Amino acid sequence: MPLGRAPCCTRRSARARRAARLLLALLFVALPATGARADARSSSDGVLRRVSQAWAKENAAGVTGAMRPGGTVKLDLLLLDRGGAFQRSQAERTLRVYFGKVSRVRLKDVTPRNRQASARYRIATYEYAYKPQGRNPVVSLLTITLRSGGSDRWYVDEIRERQKRRSRR
């Protein structure tokens, strides 16, 4: 054995150390990726929950609070005179007017459980029941789309209402 080397530094132990380092590096690379996907899913679920609760409470500020700062949200609702992309202040004003026209809002999550999630978007669909002023109650489908803002942040991208198809009997 050469002078100055400890007995643990033989050729065999050097290979074992390299193999151990490689194994640890692979574990550190693989594990955070699966954990990040789970964190992104829970993060987007939290944003969807907050937005749907704000919608059910007819809270325009709560809905627009989930928008990207400086960004826009697309609104396409049956009772709106016009739809389109709105900045935060415009969207909040529009939703206040909209919520002034409806009462007895109820949301029921009907998102298909087997819907494939995208890395950039999360979509939730709700059965949306409400009573417009001076009209009969309406049941429609409300779709809320979130867009990833990177680094585990999700923002409301679009809120769309569609008439619910009647089942054939």
PDB file of C-alpha atoms in Angstrom:
ATOM      1  CA  MET A   1       0.000   0.000   0.000  1.00  0.00           C
ATOM      2  CA  PRO A   2       1.420   3.442  -0.902  1.00  0.00           C
ATOM      3  CA  LEU A   3       2.374   5.773   1.909  1.00  0.00           C
ATOM      4  CA  GLY A   4      -0.125   8.492   2.845  1.00  0.00           C
ATOM      5  CA  ARG A   5      -3.267   6.551   1.887  1.00  0.00           C
ATOM      6  CA  ALA A   6      -5.691   5.263   4.435  1.00  0.00           C
ATOM      7  CA  PRO A   7      -6.686   1.610   4.184  1.00  0.00           C
ATOM      8  CA  CYS A   8     -10.272   2.570   3.208  1.00  0.00           C
ATOM      9  CA  CYS A   9      -9.130   4.181  -0.017  1.00  0.00           C
ATOM     10  CA  THR A  10      -8.431   1.071  -1.981  1.00  0.00           C
ATOM     11  CA  ARG A  11      -9.558   0.733  -5.573  1.00  0.00           C
ATOM     12  CA  ARG A  12     -12.589  -1.396  -4.611  1.00  0.00           C
ATOM     13  CA  SER A  13     -13.881   1.098  -2.001  1.00  0.00           C
ATOM     14  CA  ALA A  14     -13.432   3.996  -4.460  1.00  0.00           C
ATOM     15  CA  ARG A  15     -15.704   2.189  -6.928  1.00  0.00           C
ATOM     16  CA  ALA A  16     -18.231   1.519  -4.188  1.00  0.00           C
ATOM     17  CA  ARG A  17     -18.232   5.203  -3.202  1.00  0.00           C
ATOM     18  CA  ARG A  18     -18.762   6.281  -6.839  1.00  0.00           C
ATOM     19  CA  ALA A  19     -21.636   3.808  -7.189  1.00  0.00           C
ATOM     20  CA  ALA A  20     -23.197   5.050  -3.956  1.00  0.00           C
ATOM     21  CA  ARG A  21     -22.898   8.691  -5.094  1.00  0.00           C
ATOM     22  CA  LEU A  22     -24.485   7.838  -8.448  1.00  0.00           C
ATOM     23  CA  LEU A  23     -27.350   6.014  -6.729  1.00  0.00           C
ATOM     24  CA  LEU A  24     -27.983   8.956  -4.379  1.00  0.00           C
ATOM     25  CA  ALA A  25     -27.863  11.410  -7.277  1.00  0.00           C
ATOM     26  CA  LEU A  26     -30.437   9.362  -9.196  1.00  0.00           C
ATOM     27  CA  LEU A  27     -32.705   9.218  -6.158  1.00  0.00           C
ATOM     28  CA  PHE A  28     -32.502  12.972  -5.618  1.00  0.00           C
ATOM     29  CA  VAL A  29     -33.317  13.605  -9.274  1.00  0.00           C
ATOM     30  CA  ALA A  30     -36.229  11.150  -9.497  1.00  0.00           C
ATOM     31  CA  LEU A  31     -37.985  11.762  -6.173  1.00  0.00           C
ATOM     32  CA  PRO A  32     -38.561  15.519  -6.393  1.00  0.00           C
ATOM     33  CA  ALA A  33     -40.125  15.152  -9.844  1.00  0.00           C
ATOM     34  CA  THR A  34     -42.931  12.926  -8.590  1.00  0.00           C
ATOM     35  CA  GLY A  35     -43.340  15.034  -5.476  1.00  0.00           C
ATOM     36  CA  ALA A  36     -43.501  18.210  -7.563  1.00  0.00           C
ATOM     37  CA  ARG A  37     -46.341  16.762  -9.643  1.00  0.00           C
ATOM     38  CA  ALA A  38     -48.266  15.910  -6.490  1.00  0.00           C
ATOM     39  CA  ASP A  39     -47.570  19.384  -5.060  1.00  0.00           C
ATOM     40  CA  ALA A  40     -48.715  21.031  -8.305  1.00  0.00           C
ATOM     41  CA  ARG A  41     -51.919  18.995  -8.241  1.00  0.00           C
ATOM     42  CA  SER A  42     -52.655  19.952  -4.621  1.00  0.00           C
ATOM     43  CA  SER A  43     -51.757  23.586  -5.321  1.00  0.00           C
ATOM     44  CA  SER A  44     -54.102  23.791  -8.314  1.00  0.00           C
ATOM     45  CA  ASP A  45     -56.827  21.992  -6.356  1.00  0.00           C
ATOM     46  CA  GLY A  46     -56.513  24.642  -3.640  1.00  0.00           C
ATOM     47  CA  VAL A  47     -56.893  27.468  -6.159  1.00  0.00           C
ATOM     48  CA  LEU A  48     -59.915  25.753  -7.761  1.00  0.00           C
ATOM     49  CA  ARG A  49     -61.469  25.314  -4.319  1.00  0.00           C
ATOM     50  CA  ARG A  50     -60.970  29.000  -3.440  1.00  0.00           C
ATOM     51  CA  VAL A  51     -62.367  30.196  -6.782  1.00  0.00           C
ATOM     52  CA  SER A  52     -65.419  27.897  -6.648  1.00  0.00           C
ATOM     53  CA  GLN A  53     -66.145  28.915  -3.042  1.00  0.00           C
ATOM     54  CA  ALA A  54     -65.877  32.597  -3.995  1.00  0.00           C
ATOM     55  CA  TRP A  55     -68.204  31.952  -6.940  1.00  0.00           C
ATOM     56  CA  ALA A  56     -70.749  30.177  -4.727  1.00  0.00           C
ATOM     57  CA  LYS A  57     -70.656  33.170  -2.333  1.00  0.00           C
ATOM     58  CA  GLU A  58     -71.034  35.560  -5.295  1.00  0.00           C
ATOM     59  CA  ASN A  59     -67.731  37.200  -4.315  1.00  0.00           C
ATOM     60  CA  ALA A  60     -66.286  38.932  -7.382  1.00  0.00           C
ATOM     61  CA  ALA A  61     -63.120  40.039  -5.568  1.00  0.00           C
ATOM     62  CA  GLY A  62     -62.471  36.473  -4.429  1.00  0.00           C
ATOM     63  CA  VAL A  63     -62.742  35.166  -7.981  1.00  0.00           C
ATOM     64  CA  THR A  64     -60.495  37.851  -9.485  1.00  0.00           C
ATOM     65  CA  GLY A  65     -58.025  37.491  -6.599  1.00  0.00           C
ATOM     66  CA  ALA A  66     -56.855  34.254  -8.240  1.00  0.00           C
ATOM     67  CA  MET A  67     -55.899  36.029 -11.468  1.00  0.00           C
ATOM     68  CA  ARG A  68     -52.302  36.506 -12.570  1.00  0.00           C
ATOM     69  CA  PRO A  69     -51.149  39.986 -11.518  1.00  0.00           C
ATOM     70  CA  GLY A  70     -51.355  42.190 -14.595  1.00  0.00           C
ATOM     71  CA  GLY A  71     -52.981  39.362 -16.561  1.00  0.00           C
ATOM     72  CA  THR A  72     -56.434  38.814 -18.009  1.00  0.00           C
ATOM     73  CA  VAL A  73     -59.240  36.312 -17.526  1.00  0.00           C
ATOM     74  CA  LYS A  74     -61.630  35.170 -20.264  1.00  0.00           C
ATOM     75  CA  LEU A  75     -65.268  35.370 -19.178  1.00  0.00           C
ATOM     76  CA  ASP A  76     -68.005  33.745 -21.225  1.00  0.00           C
ATOM     77  CA  LEU A  77     -71.237  33.678 -19.205  1.00  0.00           C
ATOM     78  CA  LEU A  78     -74.809  33.287 -20.419  1.00  0.00           C
ATOM     79  CA  LEU A  79     -76.160  36.424 -18.682  1.00  0.00           C
ATOM     80  CA  LEU A  80     -73.323  38.708 -19.803  1.00  0.00           C
ATOM     81  CA  ASP A  81     -74.020  41.114 -22.634  1.00  0.00           C
ATOM     82  CA  ARG A  82     -70.498  40.550 -23.904  1.00  0.00           C
ATOM     83  CA  GLY A  83     -67.712  38.142 -23.120  1.00  0.00           C
ATOM     84  CA  GLY A  84     -64.017  38.403 -23.691  1.00  0.00           C
ATOM     85  CA  ALA A  85     -60.699  38.896 -21.954  1.00  0.00           C
ATOM     86  CA  PHE A  86     -60.828  41.241 -18.976  1.00  0.00           C
ATOM     87  CA  GLN A  87     -58.142  42.768 -16.795  1.00  0.00           C
ATOM     88  CA  ARG A  88     -58.600  42.380 -13.035  1.00  0.00           C
ATOM     89  CA  SER A  89     -60.526  45.613 -12.382  1.00  0.00           C
ATOM     90  CA  GLN A  90     -62.739  45.108 -15.444  1.00  0.00           C
ATOM     91  CA  ALA A  91     -63.394  41.465 -14.522  1.00  0.00           C
ATOM     92  CA  GLU A  92     -64.275  42.366 -10.937  1.00  0.00           C
ATOM     93  CA  ARG A  93     -66.688  45.076 -12.110  1.00  0.00           C
ATOM     94  CA  THR A  94     -68.245  42.724 -14.683  1.00  0.00           C
ATOM     95  CA  LEU A  95     -68.661  39.930 -12.125  1.00  0.00           C
ATOM     96  CA  ARG A  96     -70.231  42.328  -9.598  1.00  0.00           C
ATOM     97  CA  VAL A  97     -72.832  43.278 -12.213  1.00  0.00           C
ATOM     98  CA  TYR A  98     -73.296  39.601 -13.102  1.00  0.00           C
ATOM     99  CA  PHE A  99     -73.714  38.508  -9.457  1.00  0.00           C
ATOM    100  CA  GLY A 100     -76.231  41.339  -9.028  1.00  0.00           C
ATOM    101  CA  LYS A 101     -78.396  39.618 -11.648  1.00  0.00           C
ATOM    102  CA  VAL A 102     -78.397  36.170  -9.974  1.00  0.00           C
ATOM    103  CA  SER A 103     -79.317  34.655  -6.620  1.00  0.00           C
ATOM    104  CA  ARG A 104     -79.355  31.255  -4.926  1.00  0.00           C
ATOM    105  CA  VAL A 105     -76.105  30.135  -6.510  1.00  0.00           C
ATOM    106  CA  ARG A 106     -75.147  26.453  -6.094  1.00  0.00           C
ATOM    107  CA  LEU A 107     -72.146  24.619  -7.521  1.00  0.00           C
ATOM    108  CA  LYS A 108     -71.673  20.861  -7.679  1.00  0.00           C
ATOM    109  CA  ASP A 109     -68.359  19.476  -8.915  1.00  0.00           C
ATOM    110  CA  VAL A 110     -68.970  17.191 -11.902  1.00  0.00           C
ATOM    111  CA  THR A 111     -65.385  17.092 -13.202  1.00  0.00           C
ATOM    112  CA  PRO A 112     -64.664  13.663 -14.707  1.00  0.00           C
ATOM    113  CA  ARG A 113     -62.237  11.899 -12.362  1.00  0.00           C
ATOM    114  CA  ASN A 114     -60.390  10.293 -15.259  1.00  0.00           C
ATOM    115  CA  ARG A 115     -59.641  13.624 -16.960  1.00  0.00           C
ATOM    116  CA  GLN A 116     -55.978  13.771 -17.885  1.00  0.00           C
ATOM    117  CA  ALA A 117     -54.219  16.682 -16.229  1.00  0.00           C
ATOM    118  CA  SER A 118     -51.901  18.862 -18.247  1.00  0.00           C
ATOM    119  CA  ALA A 119     -48.707  20.373 -16.906  1.00  0.00           C
ATOM    120  CA  ARG A 120     -49.931  23.806 -18.051  1.00  0.00           C
ATOM    121  CA  TYR A 121     -53.697  23.699 -17.412  1.00  0.00           C
ATOM    122  CA  ARG A 122     -56.190  22.377 -14.857  1.00  0.00           C
ATOM    123  CA  ILE A 123     -59.888  22.286 -15.722  1.00  0.00           C
ATOM    124  CA  ALA A 124     -62.834  21.787 -13.375  1.00  0.00           C
ATOM    125  CA  THR A 125     -66.484  21.540 -14.395  1.00  0.00           C
ATOM    126  CA  TYR A 126     -69.398  22.337 -12.101  1.00  0.00           C
ATOM    127  CA  GLU A 127     -73.125  21.925 -12.364  1.00  0.00           C
ATOM    128  CA  TYR A 128     -74.156  25.525 -11.811  1.00  0.00           C
ATOM    129  CA  ALA A 129     -77.667  26.266 -10.539  1.00  0.00           C
ATOM    130  CA  TYR A 130     -78.896  29.826  -9.993  1.00  0.00           C
ATOM    131  CA  LYS A 131     -81.940  32.031 -10.316  1.00  0.00           C
ATOM    132  CA  PRO A 132     -81.668  35.048 -12.622  1.00  0.00           C
ATOM    133  CA  GLN A 133     -83.694  38.096 -11.568  1.00  0.00           C
ATOM    134  CA  GLY A 134     -87.251  37.841 -12.853  1.00  0.00           C
ATOM    135  CA  ARG A 135     -86.679  34.496 -14.576  1.00  0.00           C
ATOM    136  CA  ASN A 136     -86.970  30.796 -13.876  1.00  0.00           C
ATOM    137  CA  PRO A 137     -84.059  28.959 -12.223  1.00  0.00           C
ATOM    138  CA  VAL A 138     -81.286  27.852 -14.572  1.00  0.00           C
ATOM    139  CA  VAL A 139     -78.985  24.823 -14.413  1.00  0.00           C
ATOM    140  CA  SER A 140     -75.900  25.011 -16.624  1.00  0.00           C
ATOM    141  CA  LEU A 141     -72.273  23.875 -16.693  1.00  0.00           C
ATOM    142  CA  LEU A 142     -69.555  26.204 -15.434  1.00  0.00           C
ATOM    143  CA  THR A 143     -65.975  25.418 -16.434  1.00  0.00           C
ATOM    144  CA  ILE A 144     -63.061  27.027 -14.610  1.00  0.00           C
ATOM    145  CA  THR A 145     -59.659  26.766 -16.281  1.00  0.00           C
ATOM    146  CA  LEU A 146     -56.434  27.441 -14.412  1.00  0.00           C
ATOM    147  CA  ARG A 147     -53.121  28.097 -16.103  1.00  0.00           C
ATOM    148  CA  SER A 148     -49.741  27.354 -14.601  1.00  0.00           C
ATOM    149  CA  GLY A 149     -47.626  30.370 -13.819  1.00  0.00           C
ATOM    150  CA  GLY A 150     -44.516  28.300 -13.148  1.00  0.00           C
ATOM    151  CA  SER A 151     -42.925  27.502  -9.800  1.00  0.00           C
ATOM    152  CA  ASP A 152     -46.107  25.832  -8.525  1.00  0.00           C
ATOM    153  CA  ARG A 153     -48.391  28.860  -9.024  1.00  0.00           C
ATOM    154  CA  TRP A 154     -51.805  28.604 -10.681  1.00  0.00           C
ATOM    155  CA  TYR A 155     -54.003  31.411 -11.965  1.00  0.00           C
ATOM    156  CA  VAL A 156     -57.565  31.639 -13.286  1.00  0.00           C
ATOM    157  CA  ASP A 157     -57.370  31.733 -17.077  1.00  0.00           C
ATOM    158  CA  GLU A 158     -60.990  31.267 -18.156  1.00  0.00           C
ATOM    159  CA  ILE A 159     -64.505  30.923 -16.745  1.00  0.00           C
ATOM    160  CA  ARG A 160     -67.062  29.636 -19.216  1.00  0.00           C
ATOM    161  CA  GLU A 161     -70.743  28.828 -18.804  1.00  0.00           C
ATOM    162  CA  ARG A 162     -72.599  26.541 -21.194  1.00  0.00           C
ATOM    163  CA  GLN A 163     -76.165  25.329 -21.294  1.00  0.00           C
ATOM    164  CA  LYS A 164     -76.497  21.883 -19.860  1.00  0.00           C
ATOM    165  CA  ARG A 165     -77.626  19.264 -22.342  1.00  0.00           C
ATOM    166  CA  ARG A 166     -80.890  17.668 -21.483  1.00  0.00           C
ATOM    167  CA  SER A 167     -80.758  13.940 -21.084  1.00  0.00           C
ATOM    168  CA  ARG A 168     -82.814  11.964 -23.562  1.00  0.00           C
ATOM    169  CA  ARG A 169     -85.486   9.837 -21.972  1.00  0.00           C
TER     170      ARG A 169
END
